[in-house]
Short mmCIF file of C-alpha atoms in Angstrom, two decimals:
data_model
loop_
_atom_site.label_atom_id
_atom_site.label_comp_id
_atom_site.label_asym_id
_atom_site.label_seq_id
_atom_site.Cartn_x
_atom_site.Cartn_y
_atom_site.Cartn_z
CA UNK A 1 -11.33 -13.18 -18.89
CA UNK A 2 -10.65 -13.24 -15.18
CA UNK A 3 -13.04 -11.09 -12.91
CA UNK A 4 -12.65 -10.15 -9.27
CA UNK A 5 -14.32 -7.78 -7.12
CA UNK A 6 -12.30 -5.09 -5.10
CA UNK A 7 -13.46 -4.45 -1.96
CA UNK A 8 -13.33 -0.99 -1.08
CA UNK A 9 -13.49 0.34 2.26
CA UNK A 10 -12.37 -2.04 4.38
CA UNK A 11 -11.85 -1.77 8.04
CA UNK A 12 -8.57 -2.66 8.75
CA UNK A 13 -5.69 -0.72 7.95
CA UNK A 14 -3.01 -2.89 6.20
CA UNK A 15 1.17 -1.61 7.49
CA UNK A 16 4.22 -2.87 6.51
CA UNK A 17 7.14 -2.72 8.51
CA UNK A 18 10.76 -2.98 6.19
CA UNK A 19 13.78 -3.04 8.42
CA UNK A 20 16.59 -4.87 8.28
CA UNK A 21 16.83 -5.47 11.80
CA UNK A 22 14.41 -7.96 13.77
CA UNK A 23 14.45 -5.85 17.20
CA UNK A 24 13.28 -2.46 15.28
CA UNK A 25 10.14 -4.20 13.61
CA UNK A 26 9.29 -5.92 16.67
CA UNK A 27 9.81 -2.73 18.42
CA UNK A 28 7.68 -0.92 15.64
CA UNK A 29 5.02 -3.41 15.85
CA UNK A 30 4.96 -3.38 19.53
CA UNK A 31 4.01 0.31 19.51
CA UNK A 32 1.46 -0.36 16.60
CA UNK A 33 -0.38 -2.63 18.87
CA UNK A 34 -0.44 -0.02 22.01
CA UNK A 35 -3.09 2.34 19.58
CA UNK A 36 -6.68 1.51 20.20
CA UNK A 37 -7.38 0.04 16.82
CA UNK A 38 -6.67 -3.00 15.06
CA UNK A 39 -4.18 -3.14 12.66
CA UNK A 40 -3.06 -5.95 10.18
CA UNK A 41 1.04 -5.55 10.37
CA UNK A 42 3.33 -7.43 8.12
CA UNK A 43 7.26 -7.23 8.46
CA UNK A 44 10.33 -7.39 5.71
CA UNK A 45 13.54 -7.63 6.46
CA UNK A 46 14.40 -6.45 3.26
CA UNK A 47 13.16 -4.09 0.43
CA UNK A 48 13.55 -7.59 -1.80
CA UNK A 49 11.42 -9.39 0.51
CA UNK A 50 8.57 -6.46 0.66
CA UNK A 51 8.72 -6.79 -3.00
CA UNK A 52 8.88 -10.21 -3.89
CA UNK A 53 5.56 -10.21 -1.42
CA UNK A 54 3.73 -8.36 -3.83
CA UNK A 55 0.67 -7.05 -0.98
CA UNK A 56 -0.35 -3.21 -1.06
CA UNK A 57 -0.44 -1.53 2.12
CA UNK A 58 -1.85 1.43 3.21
CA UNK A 59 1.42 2.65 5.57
CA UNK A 60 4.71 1.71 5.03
CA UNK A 61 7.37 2.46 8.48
CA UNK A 62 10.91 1.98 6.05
CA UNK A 63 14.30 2.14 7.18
CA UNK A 64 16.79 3.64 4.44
CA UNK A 65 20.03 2.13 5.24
CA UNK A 66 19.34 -1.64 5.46
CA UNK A 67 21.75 -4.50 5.10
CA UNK A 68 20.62 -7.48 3.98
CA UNK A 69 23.54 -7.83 0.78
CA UNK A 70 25.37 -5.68 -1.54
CA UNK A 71 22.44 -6.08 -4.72
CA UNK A 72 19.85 -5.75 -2.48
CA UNK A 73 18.00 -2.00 -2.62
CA UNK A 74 18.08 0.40 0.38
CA UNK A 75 14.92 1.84 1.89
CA UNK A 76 15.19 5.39 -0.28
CA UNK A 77 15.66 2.93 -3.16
CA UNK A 78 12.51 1.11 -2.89
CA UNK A 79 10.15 4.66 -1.90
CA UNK A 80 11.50 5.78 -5.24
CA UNK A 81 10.18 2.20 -6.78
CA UNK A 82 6.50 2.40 -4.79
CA UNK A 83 6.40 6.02 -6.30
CA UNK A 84 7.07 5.26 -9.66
CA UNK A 85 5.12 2.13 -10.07
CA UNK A 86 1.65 2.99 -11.14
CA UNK A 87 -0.03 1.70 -8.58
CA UNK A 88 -3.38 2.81 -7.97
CA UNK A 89 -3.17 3.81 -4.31
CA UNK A 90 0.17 4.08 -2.94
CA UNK A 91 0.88 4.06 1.08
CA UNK A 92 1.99 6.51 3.28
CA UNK A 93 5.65 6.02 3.79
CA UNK A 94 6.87 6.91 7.13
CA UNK A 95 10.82 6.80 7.35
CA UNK A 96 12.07 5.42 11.02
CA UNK A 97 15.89 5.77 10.58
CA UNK A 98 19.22 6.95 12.30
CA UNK A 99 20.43 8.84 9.88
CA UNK A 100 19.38 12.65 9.58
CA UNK A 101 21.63 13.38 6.04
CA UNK A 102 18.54 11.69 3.58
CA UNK A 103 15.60 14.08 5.40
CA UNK A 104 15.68 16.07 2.04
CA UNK A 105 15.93 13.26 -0.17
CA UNK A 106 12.43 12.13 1.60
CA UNK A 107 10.60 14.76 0.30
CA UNK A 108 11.19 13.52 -3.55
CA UNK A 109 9.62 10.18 -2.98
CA UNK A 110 6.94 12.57 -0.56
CA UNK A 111 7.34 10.99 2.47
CA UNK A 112 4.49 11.89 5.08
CA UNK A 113 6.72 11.71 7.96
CA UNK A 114 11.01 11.15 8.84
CA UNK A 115 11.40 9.80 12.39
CA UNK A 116 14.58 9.38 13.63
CA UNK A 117 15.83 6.33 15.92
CA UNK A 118 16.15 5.86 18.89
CA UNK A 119 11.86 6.67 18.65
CA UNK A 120 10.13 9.22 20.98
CA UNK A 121 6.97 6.91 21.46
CA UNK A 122 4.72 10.01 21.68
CA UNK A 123 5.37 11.07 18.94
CA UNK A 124 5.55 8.27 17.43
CA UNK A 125 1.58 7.55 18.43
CA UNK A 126 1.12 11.00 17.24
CA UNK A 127 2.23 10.45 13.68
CA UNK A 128 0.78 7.09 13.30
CA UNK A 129 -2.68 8.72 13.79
CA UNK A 130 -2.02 11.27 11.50
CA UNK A 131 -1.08 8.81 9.01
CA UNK A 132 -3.85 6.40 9.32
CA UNK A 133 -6.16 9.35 8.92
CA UNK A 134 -4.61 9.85 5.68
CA UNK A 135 -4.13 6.92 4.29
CA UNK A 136 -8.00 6.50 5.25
CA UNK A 137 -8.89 9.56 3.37
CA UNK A 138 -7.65 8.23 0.43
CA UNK A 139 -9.72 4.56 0.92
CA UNK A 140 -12.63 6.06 1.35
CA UNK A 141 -12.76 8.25 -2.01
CA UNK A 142 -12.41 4.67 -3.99
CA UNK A 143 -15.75 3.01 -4.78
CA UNK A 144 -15.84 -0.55 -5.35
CA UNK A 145 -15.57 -1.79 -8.46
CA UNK A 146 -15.01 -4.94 -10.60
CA UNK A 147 -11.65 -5.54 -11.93
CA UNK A 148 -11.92 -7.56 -15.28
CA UNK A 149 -8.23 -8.88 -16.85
CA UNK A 150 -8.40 -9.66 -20.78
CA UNK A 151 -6.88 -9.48 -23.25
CA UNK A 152 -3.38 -8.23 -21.56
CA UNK A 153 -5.08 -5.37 -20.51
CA UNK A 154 -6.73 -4.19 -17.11
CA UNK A 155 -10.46 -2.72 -16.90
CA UNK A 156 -11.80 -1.06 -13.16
CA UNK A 157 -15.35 -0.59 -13.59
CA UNK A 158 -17.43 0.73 -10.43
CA UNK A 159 -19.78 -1.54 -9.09
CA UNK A 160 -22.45 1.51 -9.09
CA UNK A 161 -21.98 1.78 -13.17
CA UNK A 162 -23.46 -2.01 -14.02
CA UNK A 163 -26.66 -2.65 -14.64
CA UNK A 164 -26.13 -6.42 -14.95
CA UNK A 165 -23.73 -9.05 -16.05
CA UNK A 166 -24.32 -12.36 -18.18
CA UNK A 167 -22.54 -15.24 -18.81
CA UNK A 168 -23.33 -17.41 -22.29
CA UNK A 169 -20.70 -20.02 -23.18
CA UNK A 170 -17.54 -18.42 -22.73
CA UNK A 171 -18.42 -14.70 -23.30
CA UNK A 172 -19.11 -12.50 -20.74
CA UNK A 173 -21.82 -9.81 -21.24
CA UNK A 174 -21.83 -6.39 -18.65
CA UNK A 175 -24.85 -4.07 -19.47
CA UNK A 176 -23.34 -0.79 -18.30
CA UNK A 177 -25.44 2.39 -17.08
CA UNK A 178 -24.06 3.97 -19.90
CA UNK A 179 -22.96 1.60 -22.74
CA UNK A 180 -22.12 -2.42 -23.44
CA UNK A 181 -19.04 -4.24 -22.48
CA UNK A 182 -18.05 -7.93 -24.32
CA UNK A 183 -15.08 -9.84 -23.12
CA UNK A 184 -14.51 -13.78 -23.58
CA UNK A 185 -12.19 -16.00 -21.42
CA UNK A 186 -10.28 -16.97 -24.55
#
């Protein structure tokens, strides 16, 4: 059985920035920074890269037409993959893009916001706050809990619901508020 704890709550707001071109997630970062809070920013060239990566954020700034290669998945493309994953918080996706023809096709993968290039930097500052408020909204509603992995299967149990925990040999013993839970690292 492997156990971790997730940490609920925390401070700083985690953004990923997926564009395939270097000046627009500079740019995007650059006006990031200019808010008056700190922010933990990560950039992908590439829906495989943000992927492959593997992190959860809690806003994601995507451009939809990206070209990185001819297999590789555009922006709309990989929304419609964060939506459908199951995932238990997803991030707010903000679209920055120069295209106006997929602002319908953003409301299927419920997009909080479709910003169109070159960026009005007021506005810009205006949705970002928005969107931090909302992604925080939806942090602060998740306790912490203690993720155990056994068996090929996935438990979340809130912190606030053990009693105690016990180790003997190789078993694993959680007294629950409410009832007993066994696993073994075998």
């Amino acid at each position: 059985m492997f156990v971790n704890f997730d940490k609920a709550g925390t401070n700083m707001m985690k953004i990923a920035i997926c564009d395939d071109e270097k000046n627009i997630r500079t740019y995007l970062s650059s006006l990031i920074k200019k808010q008056n809070s700190e922010y933990s920013i990560k950039e992908y060239a590439s829906a495989k890269d943000y992927l492959a990566d593997g992190k959860l954020y809690d806003l994601l700034f995507l451009d939809i037409e990206m070209k990185d290669d001819a297999d590789s998945l555009d922006g709309m493309s990989l929304a419609r993959k964060i939506r459908e994953s199951d995932l238990e918080k997803q991030p707010v996706i903000i679209f920055v893009t120069g295209y106006e023809k997929y602002v319908y096709d953003a409301f299927d993968v419920e997009a909080f916001h479709y910003m169109l290039k070159p960026i009005d930097e007021k506005k810009f500052a205006e949705v970002l706050e928005r969107a931090v408020k909302t992604a925080g909204r939806h942090e602060v509603s998740k306790p912490a809990s203690l993720v155990l992995h056994f068996a090929n299967s996935t438990k979340n149990i809130p912190i606030d619901h053990i009693y105690y925990i016990e180790s003997e040999g190789h078993k694993v013993r959680l007294q629950l508020k409410v009832n007993l839970l066994y696993g073994s690292d075998r």
